[in-house]
Short mmCIF file of C-alpha atoms in Angstrom, two decimals:
data_model
loop_
_atom_site.label_atom_id
_atom_site.label_comp_id
_atom_site.label_asym_id
_atom_site.label_seq_id
_atom_site.Cartn_x
_atom_site.Cartn_y
_atom_site.Cartn_z
CA UNK A 11 161.94 249.44 4.96
CA UNK A 12 161.56 247.75 1.29
CA UNK A 13 165.00 247.06 0.08
CA UNK A 14 166.69 247.06 3.46
CA UNK A 15 168.51 244.21 5.21
CA UNK A 16 168.26 242.72 8.78
CA UNK A 17 170.33 240.26 10.91
CA UNK A 18 169.00 236.88 11.57
CA UNK A 19 170.38 233.70 13.37
CA UNK A 20 169.71 231.00 10.55
CA UNK A 21 170.05 227.15 11.35
CA UNK A 22 171.58 225.27 8.39
CA UNK A 23 172.06 221.88 9.77
CA UNK A 24 172.42 220.40 13.54
CA UNK A 25 175.10 222.64 15.62
CA UNK A 26 175.13 225.17 12.53
CA UNK A 27 173.76 228.44 13.29
CA UNK A 28 175.04 231.46 11.21
CA UNK A 29 174.26 235.12 11.83
CA UNK A 30 173.56 236.56 8.29
CA UNK A 31 171.99 239.65 6.75
CA UNK A 32 168.95 238.81 4.77
CA UNK A 33 165.90 241.23 3.38
CA UNK A 34 163.58 242.75 5.85
CA UNK A 35 160.20 240.93 4.87
CA UNK A 36 157.42 242.82 2.98
CA UNK A 37 154.13 242.80 4.57
CA UNK A 38 150.75 241.84 3.12
CA UNK A 39 148.06 244.04 3.29
CA UNK A 40 146.60 242.38 6.31
CA UNK A 41 149.84 242.07 8.15
CA UNK A 42 152.17 244.46 10.28
CA UNK A 43 155.91 244.58 10.41
CA UNK A 44 157.14 243.93 14.02
CA UNK A 45 160.53 244.93 15.15
CA UNK A 46 161.28 241.89 17.34
CA UNK A 47 162.81 242.76 20.94
CA UNK A 48 162.95 239.72 22.73
CA UNK A 49 162.58 235.99 21.87
CA UNK A 50 162.70 233.07 24.38
CA UNK A 51 164.34 229.74 23.69
CA UNK A 52 162.19 226.74 23.75
CA UNK A 53 162.89 223.20 24.15
CA UNK A 54 161.90 222.88 20.63
CA UNK A 55 164.40 225.05 19.59
CA UNK A 56 167.22 223.47 21.21
CA UNK A 57 165.82 219.76 19.73
CA UNK A 58 166.14 221.23 15.92
CA UNK A 59 169.30 222.86 16.86
CA UNK A 60 170.73 219.45 18.08
CA UNK A 61 168.83 216.96 15.83
CA UNK A 62 167.78 219.03 12.90
CA UNK A 63 164.29 217.38 13.29
CA UNK A 64 161.10 216.81 15.65
CA UNK A 65 159.14 213.60 14.44
CA UNK A 66 158.15 214.38 10.96
CA UNK A 67 159.30 217.87 11.10
CA UNK A 68 162.68 217.96 9.45
CA UNK A 69 165.11 220.87 8.58
CA UNK A 70 165.63 220.35 5.07
CA UNK A 71 166.54 223.94 4.19
CA UNK A 72 167.81 226.86 6.25
CA UNK A 73 165.79 227.59 8.98
CA UNK A 74 165.35 230.69 11.52
CA UNK A 75 164.36 229.41 14.89
CA UNK A 76 162.51 231.10 17.50
CA UNK A 77 158.60 231.14 18.19
CA UNK A 78 158.25 233.00 21.96
CA UNK A 79 158.27 236.63 20.78
CA UNK A 80 157.44 240.20 21.37
CA UNK A 81 158.43 243.52 19.86
CA UNK A 82 157.03 246.83 18.46
CA UNK A 83 154.79 247.47 15.34
CA UNK A 84 156.84 249.49 12.79
CA UNK A 85 154.76 249.33 9.56
CA UNK A 86 150.95 248.62 8.84
CA UNK A 87 149.60 246.97 5.85
CA UNK A 88 146.77 248.92 4.13
CA UNK A 89 144.06 246.55 5.42
CA UNK A 90 144.95 246.88 8.87
CA UNK A 91 142.62 249.40 10.89
CA UNK A 92 143.22 248.34 14.83
CA UNK A 93 146.89 248.89 15.09
CA UNK A 94 149.22 251.89 15.29
CA UNK A 95 152.71 252.43 14.56
CA UNK A 96 154.78 252.06 17.94
CA UNK A 97 152.41 249.80 19.69
CA UNK A 98 153.90 247.02 21.95
CA UNK A 99 152.74 243.40 21.17
CA UNK A 100 153.28 240.03 22.04
CA UNK A 101 153.04 237.43 18.83
CA UNK A 102 151.14 234.35 19.17
CA UNK A 103 153.18 231.99 16.77
CA UNK A 104 150.58 229.86 15.16
CA UNK A 105 148.08 231.09 12.38
CA UNK A 106 145.29 228.78 11.66
CA UNK A 107 143.53 228.78 8.52
CA UNK A 108 140.48 230.50 10.36
CA UNK A 109 137.82 228.65 8.12
CA UNK A 110 137.78 224.83 9.23
CA UNK A 111 135.40 223.40 11.81
CA UNK A 112 138.16 223.39 14.41
CA UNK A 113 138.65 227.16 13.82
CA UNK A 114 134.98 227.82 13.79
CA UNK A 115 134.88 225.90 16.85
CA UNK A 116 137.45 227.83 18.77
CA UNK A 117 139.86 225.01 18.60
CA UNK A 118 142.18 226.51 16.11
CA UNK A 119 145.03 224.84 17.60
CA UNK A 120 143.82 221.64 15.99
CA UNK A 121 143.61 223.06 12.49
CA UNK A 122 145.61 220.92 10.03
CA UNK A 123 146.57 224.18 8.13
CA UNK A 124 148.31 225.75 11.21
CA UNK A 125 151.28 227.58 10.01
CA UNK A 126 153.51 227.64 13.02
CA UNK A 127 156.72 229.75 13.49
CA UNK A 128 160.05 227.88 13.68
CA UNK A 129 158.38 224.80 12.61
CA UNK A 130 159.91 223.55 9.16
CA UNK A 131 159.56 225.07 6.80
CA UNK A 132 158.25 228.14 8.69
CA UNK A 133 160.86 230.64 9.81
CA UNK A 134 160.65 232.04 13.39
CA UNK A 135 161.72 235.08 15.26
CA UNK A 136 165.54 235.03 16.00
CA UNK A 137 165.91 237.81 13.55
CA UNK A 138 165.30 241.60 13.59
CA UNK A 139 161.92 241.83 11.82
CA UNK A 140 159.15 239.63 11.05
CA UNK A 141 155.88 240.28 9.00
CA UNK A 142 152.73 238.91 10.67
CA UNK A 143 149.10 238.65 10.49
CA UNK A 144 147.53 241.63 12.64
CA UNK A 145 144.65 239.39 14.04
CA UNK A 146 147.29 237.29 15.98
CA UNK A 147 149.42 240.06 17.84
CA UNK A 148 148.29 241.23 21.32
CA UNK A 149 148.80 244.67 22.98
CA UNK A 150 151.41 244.65 25.86
CA UNK A 151 150.28 246.98 28.54
CA UNK A 152 153.16 249.45 29.25
CA UNK A 153 153.64 247.81 32.62
CA UNK A 154 154.99 244.78 30.94
CA UNK A 155 158.43 244.15 29.36
CA UNK A 156 159.02 242.55 26.01
CA UNK A 157 160.56 239.73 27.81
CA UNK A 158 157.40 239.24 29.59
CA UNK A 159 155.70 239.61 26.41
CA UNK A 160 157.89 237.00 25.09
CA UNK A 161 156.64 234.36 27.87
CA UNK A 162 153.28 234.49 27.04
CA UNK A 163 153.82 231.78 24.56
CA UNK A 164 154.93 229.31 27.20
CA UNK A 165 152.45 230.56 29.93
CA UNK A 166 149.94 229.99 27.45
CA UNK A 167 150.50 226.24 27.85
CA UNK A 168 150.68 226.20 31.16
CA UNK A 169 147.35 228.28 31.56
CA UNK A 170 145.86 226.23 28.92
CA UNK A 171 146.73 222.79 31.04
CA UNK A 172 145.12 224.52 33.93
CA UNK A 173 141.99 225.25 31.87
CA UNK A 174 141.74 221.83 30.49
CA UNK A 175 142.07 220.50 33.88
CA UNK A 176 138.97 222.46 35.15
CA UNK A 177 141.14 223.70 38.01
CA UNK A 178 138.89 225.81 40.35
CA UNK A 179 138.58 226.57 44.21
CA UNK A 180 138.60 223.63 46.29
CA UNK A 181 140.84 221.31 43.91
CA UNK A 182 144.01 219.41 44.75
CA UNK A 183 146.40 219.51 42.01
CA UNK A 184 149.52 217.44 41.49
CA UNK A 185 152.08 219.02 38.89
CA UNK A 186 154.91 216.57 37.82
CA UNK A 187 157.65 218.36 36.06
CA UNK A 188 158.83 221.88 36.89
CA UNK A 189 160.25 223.13 33.89
CA UNK A 190 159.09 226.46 32.51
CA UNK A 191 155.66 224.90 31.54
CA UNK A 192 155.36 223.25 34.91
CA UNK A 193 155.98 226.50 36.78
CA UNK A 194 153.38 228.35 34.50
CA UNK A 195 150.77 225.61 35.21
CA UNK A 196 151.50 225.75 38.94
CA UNK A 197 151.00 229.44 38.89
CA UNK A 198 147.86 229.19 36.87
CA UNK A 199 146.47 226.41 39.28
CA UNK A 200 147.15 229.09 42.37
CA UNK A 201 145.41 231.85 40.23
CA UNK A 202 142.51 229.63 39.49
CA UNK A 203 142.14 228.67 43.27
CA UNK A 204 143.42 225.44 43.66
CA UNK A 205 143.55 224.64 47.21
CA UNK A 206 146.40 222.45 47.61
CA UNK A 207 149.28 222.11 45.09
CA UNK A 208 152.00 219.28 45.11
CA UNK A 209 154.72 219.49 42.56
CA UNK A 210 157.90 217.06 41.72
CA UNK A 211 160.95 217.46 39.83
CA UNK A 212 164.37 216.33 40.25
CA UNK A 213 166.29 219.44 40.02
CA UNK A 214 166.71 221.89 43.14
CA UNK A 215 166.42 224.98 41.07
CA UNK A 216 163.16 224.08 39.62
CA UNK A 217 161.91 223.10 43.09
CA UNK A 218 163.16 226.30 44.56
CA UNK A 219 161.19 228.27 42.18
CA UNK A 220 158.01 226.05 42.81
CA UNK A 221 158.37 227.16 46.50
CA UNK A 222 158.52 230.69 45.26
CA UNK A 223 155.42 230.29 43.07
CA UNK A 224 153.29 228.99 45.91
CA UNK A 225 153.63 225.10 45.82
CA UNK A 226 152.05 223.61 49.17
CA UNK A 227 154.12 220.29 48.93
CA UNK A 228 157.38 220.01 47.02
CA UNK A 229 158.85 216.58 46.34
CA UNK A 230 162.08 215.74 44.79
CA UNK A 231 161.43 212.73 42.64
CA UNK A 232 165.11 211.62 42.91
CA UNK A 233 164.93 211.19 46.49
CA UNK A 234 161.42 209.93 47.34
CA UNK A 235 158.49 207.60 45.81
CA UNK A 236 156.25 210.00 44.27
CA UNK A 237 153.31 207.86 44.33
CA UNK A 238 153.56 207.04 48.03
CA UNK A 239 154.20 210.38 49.24
CA UNK A 240 151.62 211.98 47.24
CA UNK A 241 149.06 209.55 48.60
CA UNK A 242 150.04 210.37 52.10
CA UNK A 243 149.28 213.98 51.34
CA UNK A 244 145.97 213.45 49.59
CA UNK A 245 144.74 210.04 50.69
CA UNK A 246 142.13 209.73 48.10
CA UNK A 247 144.40 211.10 45.46
CA UNK A 248 144.43 214.54 43.79
CA UNK A 249 141.56 216.05 41.74
CA UNK A 250 143.96 216.81 38.88
CA UNK A 251 147.22 215.91 37.64
CA UNK A 252 149.32 217.94 35.08
CA UNK A 253 152.03 215.96 33.61
CA UNK A 254 155.01 218.22 32.04
CA UNK A 255 157.94 216.25 32.44
CA UNK A 256 157.30 214.25 29.29
CA UNK A 257 158.69 210.75 30.83
CA UNK A 258 157.18 207.48 30.84
CA UNK A 259 157.31 207.09 34.36
CA UNK A 260 155.50 210.35 35.30
CA UNK A 261 152.74 209.39 32.84
CA UNK A 262 152.11 206.28 34.61
CA UNK A 263 152.41 207.88 37.86
CA UNK A 264 149.67 210.22 37.06
CA UNK A 265 146.95 207.38 36.86
CA UNK A 266 148.17 206.11 40.10
CA UNK A 267 147.81 209.33 41.98
CA UNK A 268 144.70 210.83 40.63
CA UNK A 269 141.47 210.01 42.60
CA UNK A 270 138.53 208.30 41.27
CA UNK A 271 136.61 210.42 38.69
CA UNK A 272 139.79 212.72 38.55
CA UNK A 273 141.30 214.28 35.63
CA UNK A 274 144.83 213.88 34.21
CA UNK A 275 146.38 216.26 31.62
CA UNK A 276 149.19 214.97 29.71
CA UNK A 277 151.36 218.01 28.37
CA UNK A 278 154.57 216.63 27.88
CA UNK A 279 155.88 214.70 25.02
CA UNK A 280 157.64 211.42 26.00
CA UNK A 281 160.34 210.26 23.91
CA UNK A 282 158.99 206.95 23.70
CA UNK A 283 155.38 207.69 22.13
CA UNK A 284 154.08 204.02 22.65
CA UNK A 285 154.09 202.67 26.35
CA UNK A 286 151.92 201.03 28.79
CA UNK A 287 149.33 202.70 30.92
CA UNK A 288 147.24 201.08 33.46
CA UNK A 289 144.06 200.77 31.30
CA UNK A 290 142.30 198.73 34.12
CA UNK A 291 143.12 201.56 36.57
CA UNK A 292 141.68 204.27 34.33
CA UNK A 293 138.53 202.57 33.52
CA UNK A 294 137.63 201.31 37.12
CA UNK A 295 138.56 204.88 38.46
CA UNK A 296 136.56 206.49 35.53
CA UNK A 297 139.51 208.83 34.95
CA UNK A 298 139.24 211.77 32.35
CA UNK A 299 142.55 211.62 30.42
CA UNK A 300 143.21 214.67 28.37
CA UNK A 301 145.75 215.79 25.97
CA UNK A 302 146.54 219.24 24.86
CA UNK A 303 148.29 220.47 22.03
CA UNK A 304 149.73 224.05 22.31
CA UNK A 305 146.73 226.13 23.28
CA UNK A 306 143.84 228.05 22.18
CA UNK A 307 142.50 231.72 22.78
CA UNK A 308 144.97 231.94 25.89
CA UNK A 309 146.95 235.15 24.97
CA UNK A 310 144.66 237.85 26.11
CA UNK A 311 144.08 235.70 29.51
CA UNK A 312 147.98 235.46 30.04
CA UNK A 313 148.87 239.01 29.55
CA UNK A 314 145.60 239.90 31.94
CA UNK A 315 146.59 237.60 34.63
CA UNK A 316 150.57 238.78 34.53
CA UNK A 317 149.45 242.63 34.42
CA UNK A 318 147.32 241.74 37.49
CA UNK A 319 150.35 240.25 39.17
CA UNK A 320 148.69 237.07 39.52
CA UNK A 321 151.65 235.17 37.64
CA UNK A 322 155.17 236.13 37.58
CA UNK A 323 157.00 235.10 34.49
CA UNK A 324 159.79 237.37 34.55
CA UNK A 325 161.36 235.75 37.46
CA UNK A 326 161.75 232.49 35.38
CA UNK A 327 164.13 234.28 32.76
CA UNK A 328 167.57 233.04 34.10
CA UNK A 329 170.10 234.33 31.35
CA UNK A 330 169.96 236.99 28.45
CA UNK A 331 171.90 236.73 25.10
CA UNK A 332 172.01 239.18 22.27
CA UNK A 333 170.84 238.03 18.71
CA UNK A 334 174.77 237.75 17.62
CA UNK A 335 175.24 235.27 20.18
CA UNK A 336 172.17 233.07 19.48
CA UNK A 337 174.63 230.03 18.70
CA UNK A 338 175.95 230.21 22.22
CA UNK A 339 172.66 231.01 23.77
CA UNK A 340 171.37 227.57 22.32
CA UNK A 341 174.30 225.94 23.54
CA UNK A 342 173.49 227.35 26.90
CA UNK A 343 170.13 226.44 27.20
CA UNK A 344 170.68 222.96 26.30
CA UNK A 345 173.88 222.34 28.72
CA UNK A 346 172.55 224.05 31.63
CA UNK A 347 169.07 222.94 32.25
CA UNK A 348 169.85 222.24 36.07
CA UNK A 349 171.01 225.95 36.37
CA UNK A 350 168.44 227.57 34.01
CA UNK A 351 164.69 228.03 33.56
CA UNK A 352 164.34 230.59 30.74
CA UNK A 353 166.88 231.74 27.99
CA UNK A 354 166.16 234.90 26.41
CA UNK A 355 167.62 236.35 23.36
CA UNK A 356 167.40 240.41 23.50
CA UNK A 357 167.25 241.86 19.76
#
């Protein structure tokens, strides 16, 4: 592939995405070259597209977005022994240093030297080929599509949230927010044996998906008092709350609806990063409040769950666009949240 060109969707500034011809990357000895087949559009991609930054991460030079990806190996580095050309893979988009205390403890998502795709200045997968470390790709069974492979990234967040909540048979769970991550967490909670799952959102499409994926109680937050309704369903409160909406209100509601001794898992990132939580209630109820940052050691678990048909990710893909239409796809994902769950780029 040396000297060949490939197409890539390049973000120059907010709202400005151009399809360009760039060099196919050259692989290092421990890398493989993957021909990208499918890339999901994440909320972070849309945020960079609209605003050119997320917090301290600022697009200061042209950037290729996209981090939910899968593809086919077409070239192998000289030190890579476990992979073969033609194998189908899902790509975990974060590569840590592998040497620090967090990495050695298995919590590599907390590594301060993490290199994460589509996070400035690191390019992502809205392109035809990427060079990638061979130890952060995962084999896709023939029964799974490339689109399902790309969905392993958001699924990993939902499964990790369920794991951090210690969801197991007999537990009652409330999930606030039924976007892609919330729906993934719902399916994970069901797969882990939760006895009762209560969900909320304000969009009918998302609540319809929640019903399809096995939620026991579905609440439209636009029509009911979430706290009062959940207290009627679970009089002592729920064992676990997973907050994925990223709203101040739902974060505050989480403290009210969880039982004494229960667990709250905060997934969504509220636009206001400082707000009041009922600390006296957290203390008197002796709650465990857990944050999650991305995920760690989830990809193979997610592949196994989908392969075993315990989780359905393909149903969440609402719309497909070609790589040439990435600009249109990003606009669609931004403007059609009420009508779409996951927008996918087919390469």
